[in-house]
Short mmCIF file of C-alpha atoms in Angstrom, two decimals:
data_model
loop_
_atom_site.label_atom_id
_atom_site.label_comp_id
_atom_site.label_asym_id
_atom_site.label_seq_id
_atom_site.Cartn_x
_atom_site.Cartn_y
_atom_site.Cartn_z
CA MET G 769 121.51 148.85 108.49
CA SER G 770 123.61 145.31 109.73
CA PHE G 771 126.43 143.93 111.05
CA ARG G 772 127.21 142.63 107.73
CA ASP G 773 127.25 146.11 105.98
CA LEU G 774 129.48 147.98 108.50
CA ARG G 775 132.43 144.48 108.64
CA ASN G 776 132.07 145.13 105.33
CA PHE G 777 132.75 148.75 104.96
CA THR G 778 135.91 148.65 108.19
CA GLU G 779 137.36 146.69 106.18
CA MET G 780 137.08 147.40 102.06
CA MET G 781 138.88 151.24 104.34
CA ARG G 782 141.78 149.52 106.28
CA ALA G 783 142.95 148.13 102.72
CA LEU G 784 142.45 150.65 101.27
CA GLY G 785 144.95 152.31 103.23
CA TYR G 786 142.38 154.90 104.96
CA PRO G 787 144.85 156.09 107.80
CA ARG G 788 141.86 156.61 110.24
CA LEU G 789 141.09 153.01 112.08
CA ILE G 790 136.79 153.11 111.43
CA SER G 791 135.09 151.53 114.38
CA MET G 792 131.41 150.06 113.95
CA GLU G 793 130.16 151.33 117.08
CA ASN G 794 131.23 154.95 114.83
CA PHE G 795 127.53 155.33 112.65
CA ARG G 796 125.12 153.90 115.79
CA THR G 797 124.48 157.65 116.39
CA PRO G 798 125.78 160.48 113.40
CA ASN G 799 128.87 162.43 112.64
CA PHE G 800 128.54 164.08 110.19
CA SER G 801 132.34 165.63 110.73
CA LEU G 802 133.67 161.64 110.93
CA VAL G 803 131.63 160.92 106.60
CA ALA G 804 132.47 163.97 105.44
CA GLU G 805 135.93 162.97 106.44
CA ILE G 806 135.64 159.25 103.84
CA LEU G 807 134.16 160.92 101.28
CA LYS G 808 136.90 163.94 100.89
CA TRP G 809 139.34 160.91 101.18
CA LEU G 810 137.60 158.16 98.65
CA VAL G 811 137.43 161.67 96.48
CA LYS G 812 141.14 162.05 96.16
CA ARG G 813 141.46 158.46 96.62
CA TYR G 814 139.82 158.84 93.12
CA GLU G 815 140.39 161.28 91.10
CA PRO G 816 143.56 163.06 93.54
CA GLN G 817 142.42 166.39 90.86
CA SER G 818 139.55 167.28 91.53
CA ASP G 819 137.74 170.13 93.50
CA VAL G 820 135.92 169.79 95.64
CA PRO G 821 134.80 172.24 99.02
CA THR G 822 135.93 171.03 101.89
CA ASP G 823 134.20 173.56 104.04
CA VAL G 824 131.15 171.74 106.43
CA ASP G 825 130.77 174.44 109.08
CA THR G 826 127.65 175.74 108.36
CA GLU G 827 124.05 173.34 106.63
CA ALA G 828 124.66 175.23 103.82
CA ASP G 829 127.76 174.51 103.33
CA ARG G 830 127.03 170.87 104.26
CA ILE G 831 124.66 170.71 101.83
CA PHE G 832 126.35 171.93 99.23
CA PHE G 833 128.85 169.45 99.85
CA ILE G 834 126.84 166.36 99.71
CA LYS G 835 125.45 167.48 96.62
CA ALA G 836 128.56 168.01 95.35
CA VAL G 837 130.32 164.46 95.94
CA ALA G 838 126.94 162.86 94.33
CA GLN G 839 127.12 164.15 91.50
CA PHE G 840 131.81 163.91 91.16
CA MET G 841 130.71 160.53 91.18
CA ALA G 842 127.23 160.52 89.39
CA THR G 843 129.48 162.44 85.86
CA LYS G 844 133.64 160.34 86.60
CA ALA G 845 132.30 156.29 88.17
CA HIS G 846 128.94 156.70 86.96
CA ILE G 847 127.70 156.07 90.58
CA LYS G 848 124.45 157.05 92.32
CA LEU G 849 124.32 157.70 96.03
CA ASN G 850 121.32 159.11 97.05
CA THR G 851 121.96 162.89 99.29
CA LYS G 852 119.01 161.89 101.79
CA ARG G 853 121.41 158.74 103.51
CA LEU G 854 124.15 160.47 103.31
CA TYR G 855 123.71 163.26 105.45
CA GLN G 856 121.77 161.85 107.62
CA ALA G 857 125.13 160.29 108.56
CA ASP G 858 124.48 156.81 109.91
CA GLY G 859 124.35 153.64 109.49
CA TYR G 860 122.17 153.95 106.17
CA ALA G 861 125.37 156.86 104.61
CA VAL G 862 127.29 153.63 104.80
CA LYS G 863 125.30 151.93 103.44
CA GLU G 864 126.26 154.39 100.16
CA MET G 865 129.49 155.38 101.13
CA LEU G 866 129.99 150.87 100.47
CA LYS G 867 129.49 151.80 96.50
CA ILE G 868 132.29 153.48 96.08
CA THR G 869 133.81 151.71 97.93
CA SER G 870 133.10 148.65 96.52
CA VAL G 871 134.63 149.58 93.18
CA LEU G 872 137.64 150.89 94.28
CA TYR G 873 138.83 147.96 96.54
CA SER G 874 137.96 145.40 93.26
CA ALA G 875 139.38 147.85 90.86
CA MET G 876 142.58 147.11 93.83
CA LYS G 877 142.46 143.63 93.72
CA THR G 878 142.20 143.49 89.61
CA LYS G 879 145.34 145.01 89.71
CA GLN G 880 147.07 143.01 91.85
CA MET G 881 145.92 140.63 90.12
CA ALA G 882 147.15 141.80 86.83
CA LEU G 883 150.71 142.23 88.79
CA GLY G 884 150.28 138.20 90.04
CA ASP G 885 149.84 137.75 86.48
CA LYS G 886 152.38 138.97 85.10
CA VAL G 887 154.77 137.94 87.20
CA GLU G 888 154.20 134.51 86.46
CA GLN G 889 153.90 135.47 83.25
CA ASP G 890 157.69 136.05 83.67
CA ASN G 891 158.39 133.83 85.41
CA SER G 892 157.15 131.30 82.79
CA LYS G 893 159.26 132.63 80.22
CA PHE G 894 162.46 131.32 81.06
CA LYS G 895 160.95 127.47 81.68
CA PHE G 896 161.53 125.82 78.06
CA ASP G 897 158.81 123.09 77.61
CA LEU G 898 159.42 121.04 75.03
CA GLY G 899 155.46 119.07 74.27
CA SER G 900 154.30 122.80 74.48
CA ARG G 901 157.36 123.61 71.45
CA ILE G 902 156.38 121.07 69.73
CA SER G 903 152.24 121.90 69.40
CA ASP G 904 153.28 124.86 69.19
CA LEU G 905 155.23 124.41 65.80
CA LYS G 906 152.55 122.02 64.42
CA ALA G 907 150.07 124.91 65.28
CA ALA G 908 152.27 127.44 63.15
CA ARG G 909 152.97 125.16 60.51
CA GLN G 910 148.76 125.39 59.73
CA LEU G 911 148.29 129.11 59.88
CA ALA G 912 151.85 129.68 57.64
CA SER G 913 149.13 126.75 54.87
CA GLU G 914 146.15 128.87 56.09
CA VAL G 915 147.44 132.59 55.01
CA THR G 916 149.08 130.60 51.73
CA SER G 917 145.55 129.95 50.86
CA LYS G 918 143.73 133.08 52.41
CA GLY G 919 146.16 134.96 49.85
CA ALA G 920 145.63 133.65 46.75
CA SER G 921 141.38 133.61 47.42
CA LEU G 922 141.46 137.63 48.32
CA TYR G 923 143.73 138.09 45.24
CA ASP G 924 141.96 136.23 42.86
CA LEU G 925 138.51 139.07 44.68
CA LEU G 926 141.06 141.32 45.07
CA GLY G 927 141.57 141.03 41.02
CA LYS G 928 137.02 141.58 39.95
CA GLU G 929 137.03 144.60 42.62
CA VAL G 930 137.51 146.60 39.19
CA ASP G 931 134.17 144.53 37.48
CA LEU G 932 132.45 144.82 41.07
CA ARG G 933 133.05 148.36 42.28
CA GLU G 934 131.24 149.44 39.23
CA MET G 935 128.47 147.15 39.92
CA ARG G 936 127.89 148.76 43.51
CA SER G 937 128.63 152.56 42.24
CA ALA G 938 125.59 152.44 39.46
CA ALA G 939 123.26 150.02 42.25
CA ILE G 940 124.00 152.93 45.05
CA ALA G 941 123.64 154.96 41.84
CA ARG G 942 119.64 153.60 41.11
CA PRO G 943 116.93 155.82 42.44
CA LEU G 944 114.45 154.12 44.36
CA GLU G 945 111.41 153.15 43.58
CA ILE G 946 109.44 154.55 46.12
CA ILE G 947 106.08 153.04 45.47
CA GLU G 948 107.46 149.38 46.16
CA THR G 949 108.88 150.24 48.54
CA GLU G 950 105.72 152.00 50.85
CA LYS G 951 103.74 149.13 49.50
CA ALA G 952 105.88 146.79 51.31
CA LEU G 953 105.56 148.91 54.28
CA ARG G 954 102.35 150.20 53.95
CA ALA G 955 102.14 145.70 53.94
CA ALA G 956 104.34 145.15 57.03
CA ILE G 957 102.39 147.84 59.51
CA LYS G 958 99.09 146.20 57.76
CA GLU G 959 100.81 142.50 59.52
CA VAL G 960 102.01 144.51 62.63
CA LEU G 961 98.45 145.95 63.43
CA LYS G 962 96.84 142.63 63.07
CA SER G 963 99.07 140.51 65.34
CA VAL G 964 97.87 143.55 67.72
CA ASP G 965 94.75 143.50 67.09
CA LYS G 966 94.88 139.13 68.39
CA THR G 967 97.21 140.14 70.65
CA LYS G 968 94.50 142.96 71.84
CA ASP G 969 91.99 140.33 71.68
CA MET G 970 93.82 137.84 73.94
CA LEU G 971 94.27 139.57 76.08
CA ASN G 972 90.39 140.96 76.41
CA ASN G 973 90.07 137.24 76.41
CA VAL G 974 92.43 136.79 79.40
CA VAL G 975 90.87 139.23 81.47
CA SER G 976 87.17 137.98 80.52
CA ASP G 977 88.25 134.45 81.71
CA GLU G 978 89.99 135.62 84.47
CA ALA G 979 87.28 137.55 85.68
CA THR G 980 85.41 133.89 85.37
CA LEU G 981 87.87 132.17 87.40
CA ASP G 982 87.69 134.66 89.62
CA GLY G 983 83.97 134.10 89.92
CA LYS G 984 84.30 130.47 90.56
CA ILE G 985 86.96 131.21 93.30
CA GLU G 986 84.80 133.07 95.35
CA LYS G 987 82.05 130.22 94.67
CA LYS G 988 84.15 127.83 96.18
CA LYS G 989 85.15 129.93 99.04
CA GLN G 990 81.73 130.67 99.81
CA GLU G 991 80.71 127.15 99.53
CA LEU G 992 84.02 125.91 101.98
CA GLU G 993 83.08 128.13 104.28
CA ARG G 994 79.57 126.82 104.81
CA ASN G 995 80.49 123.31 104.28
CA ARG G 996 82.92 123.85 107.43
CA LYS G 997 80.14 125.89 109.63
CA ARG G 998 78.25 122.67 108.74
CA LEU G 999 80.93 120.16 109.76
CA GLN G 1000 81.11 122.14 112.94
CA THR G 1001 77.44 122.31 113.71
CA LEU G 1002 77.39 118.45 112.95
CA GLN G 1003 80.50 117.89 115.68
CA SER G 1004 79.25 119.79 118.71
CA VAL G 1005 75.52 118.68 117.63
CA ARG G 1006 75.05 114.62 119.24
CA PRO G 1007 72.38 113.08 118.58
CA ALA G 1008 70.01 112.06 119.83
CA PHE G 1009 70.15 107.41 118.93
CA MET G 1010 73.77 107.91 120.66
CA ASP G 1011 73.38 106.58 124.04
CA GLU G 1012 71.03 103.47 123.10
CA TYR G 1013 74.02 103.72 120.28
CA GLU G 1014 76.42 103.38 123.02
CA LYS G 1015 74.88 100.70 125.00
CA ILE G 1016 73.30 98.20 122.11
CA GLU G 1017 76.93 98.34 121.64
CA GLU G 1018 77.89 97.63 125.44
CA ASP G 1019 75.56 94.53 125.63
CA LEU G 1020 76.81 93.42 121.23
CA GLN G 1021 80.28 93.08 123.30
CA LYS G 1022 79.07 91.15 125.71
CA HIS G 1023 76.65 89.04 124.17
CA TYR G 1024 80.15 88.03 121.71
CA GLU G 1025 81.82 87.06 124.29
CA THR G 1026 79.79 84.40 125.97
CA TYR G 1027 79.37 83.47 122.17
CA VAL G 1028 83.08 82.64 122.10
CA GLU G 1029 83.25 81.26 125.78
CA LYS G 1030 79.56 79.42 124.43
CA PHE G 1031 81.78 78.38 120.70
CA ARG G 1032 84.83 76.62 122.61
CA ASN G 1033 83.64 75.00 124.79
CA LEU G 1034 81.30 72.99 121.91
CA SER G 1035 83.90 72.68 120.42
CA PHE G 1036 86.39 71.45 123.01
CA LEU G 1037 82.18 69.12 124.03
CA GLU G 1038 82.82 67.47 120.41
CA SER G 1039 86.01 66.87 120.38
CA GLN G 1040 85.47 64.88 123.58
CA LEU G 1041 82.51 63.30 121.60
CA ASN G 1042 84.66 62.11 119.54
CA GLU G 1043 86.93 60.60 121.52
CA TYR G 1044 83.96 59.13 123.59
CA HIS G 1045 83.04 57.57 119.93
CA ARG G 1046 86.36 56.46 119.09
CA LEU G 1047 87.13 54.34 121.93
CA GLU G 1048 83.57 52.58 121.95
CA GLN G 1049 84.14 51.65 118.29
CA GLU G 1050 87.60 50.00 120.16
CA ARG G 1051 85.44 48.43 122.73
CA PHE G 1052 82.56 47.25 120.78
CA GLU G 1053 85.08 45.70 117.83
CA GLU G 1054 88.10 44.13 120.63
CA ALA G 1055 84.36 42.16 122.34
CA GLU G 1056 83.84 41.54 118.62
CA ASN G 1057 86.78 39.96 118.52
CA THR G 1058 86.71 38.38 122.27
CA LEU G 1059 83.29 36.74 121.06
CA ARG G 1060 84.44 35.14 117.98
CA LEU G 1061 87.50 34.05 119.82
CA MET G 1062 85.18 31.74 122.92
CA GLN G 1063 82.48 30.22 120.21
CA SER G 1064 85.79 28.71 118.27
CA LYS G 1065 87.49 27.86 121.80
CA LEU G 1066 83.32 26.92 122.88
CA ARG G 1067 83.77 24.57 119.59
CA GLU G 1068 86.18 22.86 120.04
CA GLU G 1069 85.45 22.20 124.13
CA GLU G 1070 82.24 20.27 122.94
CA ARG G 1071 84.54 18.10 119.96
CA GLU G 1072 86.61 17.18 122.45
CA LEU G 1073 84.05 16.37 124.80
CA MET G 1074 81.78 14.55 122.24
CA LYS G 1075 84.53 12.27 121.63
CA ASN G 1076 85.19 11.31 124.61
CA GLU G 1077 82.46 10.38 124.88
CA ASP G 1078 81.53 7.88 122.07
CA SER G 1079 84.72 6.66 123.17
CA ASP G 1080 82.77 5.02 126.60
CA ILE G 1081 79.75 3.74 124.22
CA ASP G 1082 82.07 2.67 122.31
CA VAL G 1083 83.97 -0.40 124.70
CA PRO G 1084 84.65 -3.99 122.56
CA GLU G 1085 82.29 -7.07 124.09
CA ASP G 1086 83.73 -9.44 126.78
CA GLU G 1087 82.85 -13.47 127.57
CA GLY G 1088 79.08 -13.98 128.24
CA SER G 1089 78.77 -13.35 131.73
CA ASP G 1090 79.95 -9.83 131.10
CA SER G 1091 76.91 -9.40 127.62
CA ASP G 1092 74.80 -10.13 129.73
CA MET G 1093 75.14 -7.59 132.13
CA GLU G 1094 75.58 -5.02 129.62
CA GLU G 1095 72.12 -5.59 128.32
CA LEU G 1096 71.01 -6.31 132.15
CA ARG G 1097 72.07 -2.59 132.46
CA PRO G 1098 69.79 0.05 130.42
CA ALA G 1099 70.79 1.95 127.84
CA LYS G 1100 72.93 5.20 127.53
CA PRO G 1101 71.13 7.41 125.26
CA HIS G 1102 73.55 9.06 122.67
CA LEU G 1103 74.18 12.21 123.09
CA THR G 1104 73.86 14.49 119.93
CA ARG G 1105 74.64 18.04 119.11
CA ASN G 1106 70.88 18.28 119.73
CA GLY G 1107 71.14 16.23 122.90
CA LEU G 1108 73.16 18.74 123.57
CA MET G 1109 72.00 22.01 122.38
CA THR G 1110 68.61 20.83 124.72
CA GLY G 1111 70.40 20.77 128.09
CA MET G 1112 72.39 24.17 127.30
CA GLN G 1113 67.81 25.56 126.83
CA THR G 1114 67.10 25.03 130.08
CA GLY G 1115 67.20 28.82 132.20
CA ASP G 1116 70.58 29.63 133.44
CA SER G 1117 70.85 28.67 129.84
CA HIS G 1118 68.04 31.18 128.93
CA ILE G 1119 69.59 33.75 130.78
CA ILE G 1120 73.03 33.28 130.02
CA HIS G 1121 72.26 33.43 126.95
CA VAL G 1122 70.46 37.42 127.04
CA MET G 1123 72.94 38.18 128.87
CA ILE G 1124 75.43 37.67 126.59
CA ASN G 1125 73.10 39.49 123.65
CA SER G 1126 73.15 42.59 125.67
CA HIS G 1127 76.71 42.57 126.82
CA LEU G 1128 78.20 42.53 123.57
CA HIS G 1129 80.38 45.69 123.89
CA LYS G 1130 81.31 45.12 127.88
CA PHE G 1131 84.80 44.29 128.53
CA THR G 1132 86.47 41.27 127.78
CA PRO G 1133 86.20 38.70 132.29
CA LEU G 1134 81.85 39.32 131.49
CA PHE G 1135 83.02 36.95 128.43
CA LEU G 1136 84.56 34.67 130.87
CA PHE G 1137 82.26 34.51 133.07
CA VAL G 1138 79.67 32.82 130.58
CA HIS G 1139 82.01 30.85 129.24
CA LEU G 1140 82.47 28.92 132.49
CA LYS G 1141 79.01 28.81 133.52
CA GLU G 1142 77.99 27.33 130.13
CA LYS G 1143 80.29 24.98 130.70
CA SER G 1144 79.47 24.05 134.50
CA ILE G 1145 75.57 24.00 132.94
CA LEU G 1146 76.96 20.72 130.80
CA LYS G 1147 78.54 19.08 133.88
CA SER G 1148 75.79 19.03 135.65
CA SER G 1149 72.88 18.12 132.24
CA TYR G 1150 75.43 15.38 131.14
CA SER G 1151 75.48 14.13 134.97
CA ARG G 1152 71.38 14.02 135.74
CA GLU G 1153 71.07 12.71 131.78
CA TYR G 1154 73.80 9.60 132.44
CA PRO G 1155 74.92 8.62 136.21
CA THR G 1156 77.14 6.60 137.76
#
């Protein structure tokens, strides 16, 4: 018994006009008197002239009443009722009575719908729709033309009926050929038997295939079960080398961290070394440029010095006394480039050149120092060779 069935039953009985109010709590426990009253009312509602016993005092009377109602519904309404459930007079009896109420309720609904359609048709008679009337007129004209053509063809066929009647009578009066009929029936029976045999063979093959597939499925199930047990065993057992593996893995992690740190340091040092080489190259190029400038300046100063000395030596001759005095003076040796370079080959000049060769890549102040030192050496050598 379900709540929905009880609700539907009570609503249908109320719609059908049952005079008594039916509650959902009436069928929680067996209530045969109420069931008998409802069945009597349903039978009278279905067939007012029916004759059903109404005495339900004894057990035999109740059984006879239930059987009579079930037989009446089976013969009149073609509704099959379960007498045992009706006799229980509880929720299961409601399910059986719901069959009768459903038929009556659907009939009532159909009648109401028919009445509603009839009322609508009566109302529509008074409505005049010009468009629908025009379409009906066209349909009537088409039907009239079809009736004319069909009548002409029917008249022609009826004219042939005399000859056709004779041919039909002759065909009916002709005896059947039993031998040919038997042959056709035997051939049809053979075809049917062949199809039956073929179907049986297919069924046998299906049965054998089914047995084979069942065996394969069982085999696969056993194999799957073995693999599952093996997997559980492998998961529960810890490998012997697992401790060593974890230790090596930790060492590997440490080594990797050390490697990463050293690699970063190496990359940084390489970048610093490249920067240092670049700076050294720039300094070396700057020192070379400075040395070239110093050499050019030294050459210019040497040329100017030689020009000044030549101007001092080449003085025009005066009178005789002066010429005599000049003759008495010791001749000054001519200072040439070779003489200058000879004077520079002293100990100080040698040290300076060694310093230049060994410190070419140093800064500019060193070259200035060398320049000044060489100038002082030149002056000292000139003063020694040409005293005033």
